[in-house]
XYZ file of N, CA and C in Angstrom:
597
model
N -30.623 56.955 92.115
C -31.958 56.687 91.335
C -31.528 58.061 90.240
N -32.299 57.099 88.790
C -32.093 58.304 87.611
C -33.462 59.188 87.342
N -33.108 60.333 87.035
C -34.347 61.201 86.671
C -35.698 60.215 85.495
N -36.607 60.065 85.829
C -37.470 59.486 84.876
C -38.525 60.381 84.569
N -38.565 60.604 83.627
C -39.965 61.923 82.952
C -39.862 63.242 84.019
N -38.918 63.437 84.332
C -39.066 64.667 85.290
C -39.560 65.660 84.735
N -40.225 66.518 85.727
C -40.601 68.121 84.883
C -40.100 69.253 85.323
N -38.845 68.853 86.282
C -37.862 70.038 86.299
C -36.523 69.411 86.123
N -35.145 70.012 86.507
C -33.706 69.515 86.493
C -33.259 69.512 87.963
N -31.918 68.417 87.896
C -31.185 68.679 89.068
C -31.201 70.027 89.479
N -30.643 70.828 88.658
C -30.083 71.739 88.938
C -31.139 73.351 89.367
N -32.423 72.942 88.380
C -33.467 73.835 89.577
C -33.594 73.183 90.713
N -33.655 72.195 91.495
C -33.693 71.578 92.570
C -33.214 72.284 93.108
N -31.233 71.909 92.867
C -30.373 72.678 93.726
C -30.502 74.548 93.899
N -30.840 74.837 92.939
C -31.024 76.108 93.122
C -32.099 76.479 93.871
N -32.926 75.547 94.109
C -34.349 76.331 94.898
C -33.770 76.285 96.413
N -33.103 75.056 96.382
C -32.201 74.356 97.887
C -31.225 75.193 98.062
N -30.611 76.222 96.966
C -29.307 76.667 97.449
C -28.414 76.181 97.888
N -27.785 74.821 97.029
C -27.322 74.060 97.457
C -26.685 73.425 96.083
N -25.994 74.341 95.460
C -25.194 73.684 94.079
C -23.989 72.593 94.393
N -23.775 72.791 95.135
C -22.608 71.574 95.583
C -22.728 69.819 95.713
N -24.543 69.894 96.068
C -24.691 68.729 96.380
C -24.991 67.461 96.025
N -24.515 67.479 93.999
C -24.585 66.475 93.319
C -22.780 66.081 93.191
N -22.067 66.570 94.347
C -20.728 65.607 94.295
C -20.762 64.557 95.381
N -21.873 64.810 96.206
C -22.717 63.384 97.105
C -23.313 62.742 96.261
N -23.274 61.411 96.341
C -23.973 60.534 95.207
C -25.299 60.160 96.088
N -25.157 60.020 97.602
C -26.640 60.040 98.117
C -27.128 60.723 98.212
N -26.746 62.150 98.319
C -27.518 63.515 98.160
C -27.977 63.549 97.145
N -27.199 63.279 96.216
C -27.778 63.138 94.047
C -29.211 62.590 94.303
N -29.027 61.221 94.843
C -29.720 59.890 94.866
C -31.319 60.347 94.921
N -30.970 61.242 96.499
C -32.320 61.581 97.254
C -33.065 62.723 96.295
N -32.395 63.494 96.000
C -32.855 64.611 94.993
C -33.305 64.808 93.939
N -33.143 63.316 93.291
C -33.549 62.905 92.022
C -34.842 62.112 92.232
N -34.675 61.280 93.420
C -36.031 60.282 93.576
C -37.411 62.198 94.027
N -37.031 62.646 94.736
C -37.424 63.780 95.381
C -38.251 63.996 93.969
N -37.454 64.605 92.833
C -37.800 64.935 91.733
C -38.618 63.945 90.842
N -38.513 63.109 91.234
C -39.420 61.638 90.381
C -40.811 61.646 90.823
N -40.836 61.802 92.270
C -41.881 61.884 93.140
C -42.653 62.946 93.042
N -41.918 64.080 92.743
C -42.852 65.550 92.859
C -43.691 65.473 91.267
N -42.684 64.959 90.709
C -43.458 65.504 88.937
C -44.435 64.301 88.849
N -44.591 62.918 89.828
C -45.623 61.988 89.251
C -47.055 62.620 90.182
N -46.638 63.211 91.600
C -47.249 64.253 92.358
C -48.599 65.179 91.628
N -47.708 66.451 90.810
C -47.966 66.868 89.810
C -49.087 66.379 88.643
N -48.787 65.252 87.771
C -49.951 64.016 87.181
C -50.805 64.000 88.157
N -50.908 63.658 88.975
C -51.761 63.126 89.966
C -52.899 63.932 90.392
N -52.031 65.354 90.835
C -52.778 66.783 91.531
C -53.373 67.310 89.847
N -53.480 67.254 89.039
C -53.542 67.415 87.567
C -54.590 66.805 86.615
N -54.339 65.492 87.296
C -55.184 64.230 86.502
C -54.726 64.525 84.833
N -53.797 64.647 84.696
C -53.200 64.734 83.607
C -51.784 64.491 83.138
N -51.044 64.706 82.262
C -49.662 64.621 82.277
C -49.144 65.769 81.372
N -47.501 65.571 81.181
C -46.987 66.743 80.540
C -45.686 66.073 79.828
N -45.855 65.153 79.358
C -44.591 64.639 78.890
C -45.150 64.095 77.146
N -44.122 63.818 76.397
C -44.572 63.299 75.268
C -45.177 61.948 74.692
N -46.163 61.855 73.775
C -46.285 60.465 73.447
C -46.678 60.634 71.562
N -46.490 59.407 71.714
C -45.797 58.992 70.353
C -46.854 58.007 69.938
N -48.056 58.283 69.324
C -48.698 57.604 68.657
C -48.757 57.180 66.797
N -47.495 57.019 66.624
C -47.295 57.185 65.324
C -47.629 55.028 64.470
N -47.590 54.426 65.412
C -47.063 53.437 64.967
C -48.726 52.815 66.002
N -48.711 53.406 67.112
C -50.196 52.908 68.054
C -51.307 53.964 67.645
N -52.636 53.165 68.349
C -53.761 54.491 68.360
C -54.086 54.936 69.375
N -54.298 56.371 69.259
C -54.902 57.298 70.460
C -55.946 57.014 70.449
N -56.592 56.578 71.233
C -58.545 56.452 71.831
C -58.726 57.471 72.429
N -59.563 58.123 71.475
C -60.096 59.482 72.283
C -61.095 59.640 72.996
N -60.914 59.898 74.455
C -62.120 59.997 75.262
C -63.143 60.430 75.042
N -64.416 60.217 75.136
C -65.816 60.430 74.474
C -65.869 62.065 75.330
N -65.760 62.770 76.759
C -65.638 63.690 77.552
C -64.247 64.578 76.448
N -63.687 64.585 75.751
C -62.699 65.462 75.114
C -63.454 65.809 73.460
N -64.820 65.403 72.926
C -65.439 65.714 72.157
C -66.783 66.617 72.720
N -66.403 67.617 71.986
C -67.042 68.677 72.370
C -67.985 69.462 70.827
N -69.176 69.377 70.463
C -69.473 69.658 69.207
C -68.898 68.867 68.211
N -68.281 69.539 66.988
C -67.489 68.801 66.034
C -66.113 68.511 66.064
N -65.691 68.941 67.168
C -64.305 68.910 67.951
C -64.158 68.249 69.197
N -62.409 68.054 68.546
C -62.201 66.649 69.956
C -60.938 67.817 70.292
N -61.202 68.048 71.630
C -59.897 69.127 72.126
C -59.176 68.088 73.346
N -57.912 67.788 73.005
C -56.645 67.034 73.132
C -56.465 67.905 74.634
N -55.163 66.599 75.086
C -54.857 67.061 76.490
C -53.925 67.528 76.494
N -53.086 67.423 74.855
C -51.489 67.968 74.858
C -51.514 68.604 73.490
N -50.898 69.535 73.266
C -50.703 69.687 72.113
C -50.169 68.679 71.026
N -50.829 68.994 69.433
C -50.471 68.407 68.358
C -49.146 68.622 67.943
N -48.189 67.521 67.444
C -46.976 67.992 66.784
C -47.714 67.366 65.566
N -47.649 66.412 65.551
C -47.965 65.419 64.009
C -49.377 64.614 64.281
N -50.461 64.958 63.408
C -51.588 64.268 63.185
C -51.615 63.773 61.594
N -51.656 62.153 61.378
C -51.570 61.556 60.282
C -52.547 60.796 59.579
N -53.095 60.138 60.745
C -54.381 59.671 60.373
C -55.831 59.801 61.545
N -56.999 60.027 61.113
C -58.198 59.818 62.063
C -59.289 58.738 61.731
N -59.611 58.015 62.123
C -60.172 56.989 62.386
C -61.367 56.865 63.065
N -62.708 56.681 62.678
C -64.257 56.713 63.249
C -64.810 55.498 63.138
N -64.763 54.708 63.896
C -65.499 53.635 63.817
C -64.332 52.589 63.185
N -62.870 52.335 63.396
C -61.744 51.768 62.680
C -61.918 52.155 61.382
N -62.644 53.273 60.876
C -62.265 53.421 59.436
C -61.726 54.841 59.377
N -60.991 54.816 58.315
C -59.866 55.918 57.939
C -60.787 56.903 57.106
N -60.660 58.063 57.753
C -60.882 59.389 57.429
C -60.074 60.018 56.457
N -60.647 61.227 55.236
C -59.699 61.624 54.629
C -59.232 62.598 55.526
N -58.049 63.240 55.130
C -57.382 64.043 55.614
C -57.576 65.398 55.003
N -58.490 66.066 54.242
C -59.426 67.271 54.047
C -60.542 67.057 55.027
N -61.262 66.115 55.270
C -62.386 66.066 56.629
C -61.538 66.795 57.803
N -60.599 67.230 58.245
C -59.977 67.416 59.799
C -59.176 68.471 59.417
N -59.457 69.377 60.358
C -58.942 70.558 60.262
C -58.054 70.714 61.649
N -56.684 71.352 61.679
C -55.865 71.381 63.200
C -54.782 72.276 62.856
N -54.354 73.136 63.893
C -52.765 73.443 64.067
C -51.805 72.904 64.991
N -51.054 73.133 64.556
C -49.561 72.379 65.094
C -49.224 73.156 66.632
N -49.146 72.480 67.386
C -49.073 72.926 68.815
C -50.549 73.525 69.387
N -51.023 73.318 68.336
C -52.806 73.784 69.338
C -53.506 72.224 69.635
N -54.363 72.351 70.720
C -54.830 71.360 71.387
C -56.535 70.533 70.095
N -56.716 71.589 69.692
C -58.220 71.511 69.236
C -58.110 70.871 67.511
N -59.243 69.393 67.220
C -58.948 68.744 66.049
C -60.410 69.242 65.431
N -60.745 69.539 64.658
C -62.053 69.577 63.935
C -62.427 69.033 62.926
N -63.371 68.674 63.244
C -64.506 67.774 61.823
C -64.868 68.454 60.857
N -64.560 68.666 59.927
C -65.362 69.292 58.913
C -66.049 69.171 57.525
N -66.252 67.495 57.964
C -67.010 66.753 57.340
C -68.288 65.794 58.157
N -69.180 64.927 57.756
C -70.121 64.611 58.633
C -69.851 64.547 59.775
N -70.325 64.152 60.845
C -70.120 64.182 61.991
C -70.927 63.220 62.528
N -70.364 61.564 63.237
C -70.936 60.830 63.773
C -72.295 61.326 64.950
N -73.380 60.564 65.082
C -74.126 61.192 65.762
C -73.713 61.468 67.487
N -74.085 62.434 68.184
C -73.580 62.818 69.237
C -74.342 62.563 70.621
N -74.485 62.214 71.662
C -73.282 61.694 72.230
C -73.158 59.899 71.272
N -72.016 59.796 71.390
C -71.945 58.839 70.726
C -72.691 57.161 71.359
N -72.858 56.125 70.651
C -73.286 54.820 71.516
C -72.155 54.273 72.128
N -71.909 53.128 72.977
C -70.691 52.449 73.222
C -69.836 51.665 71.979
N -70.505 51.760 70.983
C -69.518 50.827 69.785
C -68.656 52.009 69.097
N -69.170 53.242 68.814
C -68.315 54.491 68.275
C -66.769 55.084 69.048
N -66.339 54.875 68.449
C -64.836 55.633 68.807
C -64.391 56.294 67.795
N -63.501 57.225 68.392
C -62.208 57.815 67.269
C -60.940 57.122 67.982
N -60.410 57.386 66.694
C -58.961 57.118 67.305
C -57.729 58.188 66.324
N -56.610 58.296 66.779
C -55.804 59.325 66.020
C -54.601 58.665 66.102
N -53.501 58.749 65.045
C -52.325 58.263 65.148
C -51.402 59.931 64.547
N -50.344 59.980 65.470
C -49.714 61.097 65.148
C -48.526 61.116 66.655
N -48.186 62.351 66.905
C -47.522 62.668 67.738
C -47.983 64.140 68.877
N -48.194 63.665 70.361
C -49.086 64.889 70.912
C -47.970 64.873 72.112
N -48.326 66.670 72.822
C -47.340 66.627 74.150
C -46.477 67.530 74.031
N -45.313 67.541 75.091
C -44.282 67.936 75.277
C -42.849 67.580 74.711
N -42.490 68.139 74.081
C -40.963 67.066 73.444
C -39.909 67.240 74.620
N -39.484 65.464 74.890
C -38.403 65.417 75.185
C -37.125 65.204 74.857
N -36.173 65.548 74.815
C -35.251 65.428 73.649
C -34.550 64.330 74.630
N -34.670 64.406 76.172
C -34.349 62.403 76.583
C -35.425 62.502 77.675
N -35.427 61.360 77.921
C -36.483 61.322 79.231
C -35.799 60.917 80.733
N -34.594 61.733 80.841
C -33.983 61.459 81.888
C -33.756 63.222 82.492
N -34.596 63.705 81.359
C -34.396 65.548 81.301
C -36.041 65.761 81.520
N -36.016 67.628 81.742
C -37.775 68.066 81.833
C -37.720 67.711 80.463
N -39.141 68.163 79.918
C -39.162 68.610 78.501
C -38.051 70.084 77.812
N -38.222 69.817 76.661
C -36.880 70.933 76.374
C -38.197 71.782 75.475
N -38.928 71.504 75.339
C -40.299 72.318 74.120
C -40.634 73.789 75.245
N -40.763 74.626 73.947
C -40.964 75.867 74.352
C -42.337 76.253 74.974
N -43.194 75.170 74.768
C -44.895 75.452 75.043
C -44.748 74.591 76.750
N -43.597 73.777 76.916
C -43.743 73.557 78.057
C -44.294 74.545 79.054
N -45.128 74.378 80.144
C -45.869 75.056 81.086
C -44.431 75.835 82.195
N -44.355 76.688 82.024
C -43.085 77.122 83.205
C -43.782 77.004 84.726
N -45.173 77.241 84.843
C -45.666 77.024 86.074
C -46.019 75.475 86.548
N -45.982 74.548 85.758
C -45.603 73.046 85.928
C -43.996 73.052 86.123
N -43.572 73.429 86.133
C -41.671 73.305 86.197
C -41.713 74.172 87.296
N -41.955 74.858 88.194
C -42.213 75.749 89.416
C -42.768 75.050 90.310
N -43.901 74.652 90.008
C -44.862 73.727 90.778
C -43.635 72.494 91.113
N -43.244 71.572 90.435
C -42.227 70.475 90.677
C -41.054 70.917 91.561
N -40.428 72.460 91.004
C -39.521 72.317 92.243
C -39.435 72.878 93.217
N -41.127 72.982 93.356
C -40.811 73.614 94.931
C -41.231 72.290 95.904
N -42.189 71.507 95.007
C -42.813 69.898 95.616
C -41.505 69.110 96.216
N -40.682 69.387 94.929
C -39.297 68.424 95.457
C -38.423 68.558 96.195
N -38.795 70.181 96.418
C -37.702 71.049 97.309
C -38.603 70.301 98.930
N -39.561 70.059 99.159
C -40.311 70.232 100.184
C -39.677 68.716 100.832
N -40.143 68.008 99.668
C -39.814 66.441 99.906
C -38.688 65.896 99.796
N -37.792 66.769 99.785
C -36.358 66.507 99.810
C -35.528 66.269 101.072
N -35.894 67.070 101.812
C -35.847 66.930 103.437
C -34.644 67.668 103.689
N -34.573 68.746 102.719
C -33.179 69.888 102.403
C -33.725 71.183 102.334
N -34.985 71.634 102.450
C -35.749 72.734 101.418
C -35.737 73.427 103.508
N -34.599 74.554 103.268
C -34.762 75.213 104.761
C -35.253 76.981 104.137
N -36.498 77.740 105.156
C -36.541 78.928 104.542
C -35.811 79.865 106.181
N -35.310 80.735 105.697
C -34.816 81.529 106.872
C -36.086 82.753 107.446
N -36.285 82.403 108.820
C -37.209 82.971 109.538
C -36.514 84.600 110.669
N -37.244 85.291 110.784
C -36.349 86.053 111.887
C -36.577 85.428 113.396
N -35.673 85.453 114.205
C -35.713 85.040 115.592
C -36.484 85.714 116.480
N -36.542 85.240 118.093
C -36.718 86.399 118.715
C -35.561 87.090 119.019
N -34.840 87.078 119.218
C -33.133 87.890 119.500
C -32.745 89.013 118.174
N -33.713 88.414 117.074
C -33.208 89.507 115.993
C -32.477 88.763 114.962
N -31.976 87.980 115.245
C -31.143 86.822 114.483
C -32.519 86.307 113.390
N -31.610 85.569 112.404
C -31.917 84.734 111.447
C -31.660 83.251 111.564
N -32.777 82.770 111.543
C -32.798 80.953 112.066
C -32.897 80.019 110.945
N -33.045 78.756 110.544
C -33.035 78.227 109.493
C -34.357 77.517 109.866
N -35.431 77.320 109.266
C -36.680 76.359 109.279
C -37.142 75.599 108.525
N -36.611 74.353 108.658
C -37.188 73.066 107.776
C -38.691 73.009 106.905
N -38.705 73.142 106.166
C -39.796 73.051 105.252
C -40.747 71.842 104.616
N -41.320 71.042 105.436
C -41.764 70.099 104.416
C -42.748 70.008 104.119
N -43.997 70.695 103.839
C -45.034 70.788 103.711
C -45.581 71.265 102.014
N -46.040 70.818 101.475
C -46.111 71.284 100.273
C -46.754 72.460 100.010
N -45.943 73.406 99.376
C -46.064 74.665 99.849
C -47.458 75.284 98.954
N -47.956 76.395 99.494
C -49.587 76.924 98.949
C -49.074 77.260 97.357
N -47.835 77.846 97.115
C -47.348 78.199 95.809
C -47.599 77.127 95.082
N -47.041 76.131 94.919
C -47.574 74.511 94.535
C -49.069 74.387 93.896
N -49.698 74.745 95.251
C -51.300 74.576 94.958
C -52.101 75.300 93.851
N -51.404 76.474 94.094
C -52.082 77.976 93.450
C -51.566 77.924 91.927
N -50.298 77.226 91.228
C -49.961 77.363 90.786
C -50.384 76.113 89.618
N -50.666 74.625 90.298
C -51.227 73.590 89.579
C -52.895 73.823 89.277
N -53.643 74.522 90.248
C -54.964 74.961 89.659
C -55.066 75.240 88.309
N -54.304 75.788 87.593
C -54.417 76.233 86.376
C -54.615 75.278 85.523
N -53.747 74.151 85.666
C -53.705 73.293 84.962
C -54.434 71.845 85.000
N -55.073 71.813 86.088
C -55.988 70.770 86.791
C -57.159 70.784 85.960
N -56.983 69.070 85.461
C -58.420 68.903 84.327
C -59.859 69.077 84.990
N -60.514 69.493 84.544
C -61.750 69.934 84.688
C -63.127 68.725 84.572
N -62.837 68.214 83.729
C -63.556 67.117 83.059
C -62.783 65.925 83.041
N -63.753 64.335 83.165
C -63.845 63.209 83.189
C -64.153 62.649 81.756
């Protein structure tokens, strides 16, 4: 199975497992790639968001009401480009909006519709958002991609790979290998910072 929108690389996982030769065995590589894919989706599920790229240059990104606070929209991902803003299907002038590349806030500096919106009012954006992937079979190459997400994905993938062993001191004073299958506490702590707090 090939990697699909992963948040860490096969090499990252192999380094964690201390097994850089495993990619010579097709079944081991497949198992590790599957573990990375599953871990990446577990990160999405735990944080209630994703850390990938969203191209809305030809389609519309509809803004959820919970992302609108005062005169601003707080997006879930960094803004790469923002070309058009629509309120109730009406294209607004570019000078009515203020935003910065690689930030998540879009501020409306003109007349703002009544808030809270009624059910017929909606905001839509055109542009690109998120974390750049050179290739969706590799982790994001974006400098803003959170290292905490990469690390959490690595250790979750290691735990579900079936190949994660930790060294522990044995009773006789020797070192034993202990198989780790539980999601490490470190991953849960790392992901707390990125968890979506409102819906």
